[in-house]
Amino acid sequence: MEHATTLTQHINAAPEKVWAVISDIPGSAATLSGVDAIQMLSDGPYGEGTRWKETRTMMGRQETVEMWVSQADPPRSTTVKALQGGADYTTHFALAGRDGGTDLTLTFGATVLKPTILSRITMALFGKIGMSMTRKALGKDLAEIAATAESL
């Protein structure tokens, strides 16, 4: 059982500048208003295997999720994974140069790993609401990434 959504934001900055923003995990709490805190779990530059804990407030509840980079192809694409509450979350960023700027496309997917009858009912009831809230949060993230990249 999977839910996915895709959003694209045109950014008036080169792909390298956009990449610098999305790959700056320690700085993402400053860039993204939705992120309360970042705790790095690995050292070194951004790349496959980079791990961190990200704390966000969603629906009035603060949640901390461990995330890691599963794929990185600078400055073209990267994939970030997280496991939380029986679901496998994938966020894929694709960067494409266009009109002197960058089209940043974000695809977010959630897969329930061991669907129970309860989780199926919950996804059916809250999947659409949850995804619309997620789309809104992701759209805000993209706008904030754009603003930061455009100011570099």
Short mmCIF file of C-alpha atoms in Angstrom, two decimals:
data_model
loop_
_atom_site.label_atom_id
_atom_site.label_comp_id
_atom_site.label_asym_id
_atom_site.label_seq_id
_atom_site.Cartn_x
_atom_site.Cartn_y
_atom_site.Cartn_z
CA MET A 1 0.00 0.00 0.00
CA GLU A 2 1.65 3.18 -1.18
CA HIS A 3 0.86 6.86 -1.25
CA ALA A 4 2.98 9.23 -3.34
CA THR A 5 2.95 12.88 -4.33
CA THR A 6 5.17 14.97 -6.63
CA LEU A 7 5.76 18.74 -6.58
CA THR A 8 8.00 20.91 -8.76
CA GLN A 9 9.36 24.37 -7.94
CA HIS A 10 11.29 26.56 -10.39
CA ILE A 11 14.21 28.22 -8.63
CA ASN A 12 16.14 31.20 -10.02
CA ALA A 13 19.50 29.69 -9.13
CA ALA A 14 21.89 27.22 -10.77
CA PRO A 15 21.53 23.50 -9.91
CA GLU A 16 24.83 23.67 -7.94
CA LYS A 17 23.36 26.35 -5.63
CA VAL A 18 20.13 24.38 -5.16
CA TRP A 19 22.19 21.25 -4.45
CA ALA A 20 24.24 23.19 -1.86
CA VAL A 21 20.99 23.98 0.00
CA ILE A 22 19.36 20.52 -0.13
CA SER A 23 22.61 18.73 0.79
CA ASP A 24 23.31 21.03 3.78
CA ILE A 25 21.65 18.80 6.38
CA PRO A 26 23.12 20.60 9.43
CA GLY A 27 21.80 23.91 8.01
CA SER A 28 18.34 22.61 7.14
CA ALA A 29 16.82 23.66 10.49
CA ALA A 30 17.78 27.25 9.56
CA THR A 31 16.46 26.89 5.97
CA LEU A 32 13.21 25.01 6.69
CA SER A 33 10.75 26.53 9.15
CA GLY A 34 9.11 23.10 9.51
CA VAL A 35 12.31 21.57 10.92
CA ASP A 36 12.82 22.17 14.65
CA ALA A 37 16.19 20.44 15.06
CA ILE A 38 18.83 18.33 13.29
CA GLN A 39 21.16 15.89 15.02
CA MET A 40 23.89 14.51 12.74
CA LEU A 41 24.62 10.80 13.25
CA SER A 42 27.44 10.54 10.70
CA ASP A 43 30.49 12.63 9.84
CA GLY A 44 31.79 13.88 6.53
CA PRO A 45 30.21 15.44 3.47
CA TYR A 46 26.71 14.68 2.20
CA GLY A 47 26.54 11.38 0.33
CA GLU A 48 25.21 7.84 0.41
CA GLY A 49 25.10 6.67 4.01
CA THR A 50 24.84 10.16 5.56
CA ARG A 51 22.53 9.77 8.61
CA TRP A 52 20.75 12.24 10.89
CA LYS A 53 17.76 12.70 13.14
CA GLU A 54 15.26 15.36 12.07
CA THR A 55 12.69 16.80 14.47
CA ARG A 56 9.54 18.38 13.02
CA THR A 57 6.23 19.48 14.50
CA MET A 58 3.29 18.03 12.59
CA MET A 59 -0.32 18.48 13.72
CA GLY A 60 0.90 19.96 16.99
CA ARG A 61 3.07 16.92 17.80
CA GLN A 62 6.83 16.96 17.74
CA GLU A 63 8.33 13.88 16.10
CA THR A 64 11.94 12.88 15.57
CA VAL A 65 12.74 10.61 12.63
CA GLU A 66 16.07 9.04 11.73
CA MET A 67 16.84 9.64 8.05
CA TRP A 68 19.60 8.59 5.69
CA VAL A 69 20.79 9.23 2.15
CA SER A 70 20.25 6.13 -0.01
CA GLN A 71 21.34 7.73 -3.30
CA ALA A 72 23.28 10.87 -4.25
CA ASP A 73 24.24 12.10 -7.73
CA PRO A 74 25.33 15.73 -7.25
CA PRO A 75 23.98 18.09 -8.50
CA ARG A 76 21.30 16.05 -10.30
CA SER A 77 19.41 13.92 -7.78
CA THR A 78 19.30 12.46 -4.30
CA THR A 79 17.06 10.08 -2.38
CA VAL A 80 16.47 10.21 1.38
CA LYS A 81 14.83 7.35 3.30
CA ALA A 82 13.20 7.02 6.72
CA LEU A 83 11.41 4.25 8.59
CA GLN A 84 8.77 5.35 11.07
CA GLY A 85 5.76 3.67 12.61
CA GLY A 86 5.70 0.69 10.26
CA ALA A 87 6.04 2.85 7.13
CA ASP A 88 8.92 3.27 4.69
CA TYR A 89 9.26 6.89 3.55
CA THR A 90 11.17 7.92 0.43
CA THR A 91 11.90 11.50 -0.62
CA HIS A 92 13.52 11.92 -4.04
CA PHE A 93 14.86 15.27 -5.27
CA ALA A 94 15.57 15.75 -8.99
CA LEU A 95 17.30 18.92 -10.20
CA ALA A 96 17.09 20.00 -13.85
CA GLY A 97 18.59 23.19 -15.27
CA ARG A 98 16.01 25.32 -17.11
CA ASP A 99 15.95 28.98 -18.24
CA GLY A 100 19.09 29.86 -16.28
CA GLY A 101 17.58 28.37 -13.13
CA THR A 102 16.60 24.97 -11.77
CA ASP A 103 13.43 22.92 -11.73
CA LEU A 104 13.50 21.10 -8.38
CA THR A 105 11.10 18.15 -8.39
CA LEU A 106 10.36 16.44 -5.10
CA THR A 107 8.63 13.06 -5.03
CA PHE A 108 7.52 11.81 -1.63
CA GLY A 109 6.24 8.28 -1.10
CA ALA A 110 5.04 6.31 1.89
CA THR A 111 4.72 2.53 1.88
CA VAL A 112 3.19 0.59 4.75
CA LEU A 113 5.55 -2.33 5.32
CA LYS A 114 3.26 -4.79 7.09
CA PRO A 115 -0.26 -3.56 6.45
CA THR A 116 -2.68 -4.63 9.15
CA ILE A 117 -6.42 -4.27 8.79
CA LEU A 118 -6.23 -1.27 11.14
CA SER A 119 -3.43 0.40 9.16
CA ARG A 120 -5.38 -0.16 5.91
CA ILE A 121 -8.46 1.50 7.43
CA THR A 122 -6.32 4.32 8.83
CA MET A 123 -4.60 4.90 5.46
CA ALA A 124 -7.99 4.85 3.70
CA LEU A 125 -9.45 7.36 6.16
CA PHE A 126 -6.43 9.59 6.76
CA GLY A 127 -4.35 8.93 3.64
CA LYS A 128 -5.94 11.76 1.67
CA ILE A 129 -5.91 14.19 4.62
CA GLY A 130 -2.38 13.17 5.55
CA MET A 131 -1.16 13.51 1.97
CA SER A 132 -2.75 16.93 1.52
CA MET A 133 -1.07 18.10 4.75
CA THR A 134 2.17 16.49 3.59
CA ARG A 135 1.88 18.23 0.16
CA LYS A 136 1.35 21.56 1.92
CA ALA A 137 4.42 21.00 4.16
CA LEU A 138 6.54 19.85 1.19
CA GLY A 139 5.42 22.85 -0.87
CA LYS A 140 6.53 25.14 1.95
CA ASP A 141 9.87 23.29 2.14
CA LEU A 142 10.40 23.79 -1.61
CA ALA A 143 9.59 27.52 -1.39
CA GLU A 144 12.07 27.90 1.49
CA ILE A 145 14.76 25.93 -0.38
CA ALA A 146 14.16 28.26 -3.37
CA ALA A 147 14.44 31.40 -1.25
CA THR A 148 17.70 30.19 0.33
CA ALA A 149 19.24 29.08 -3.00
CA GLU A 150 18.26 32.35 -4.67
CA SER A 151 19.97 34.33 -1.89
CA LEU A 152 23.34 32.49 -2.23
#
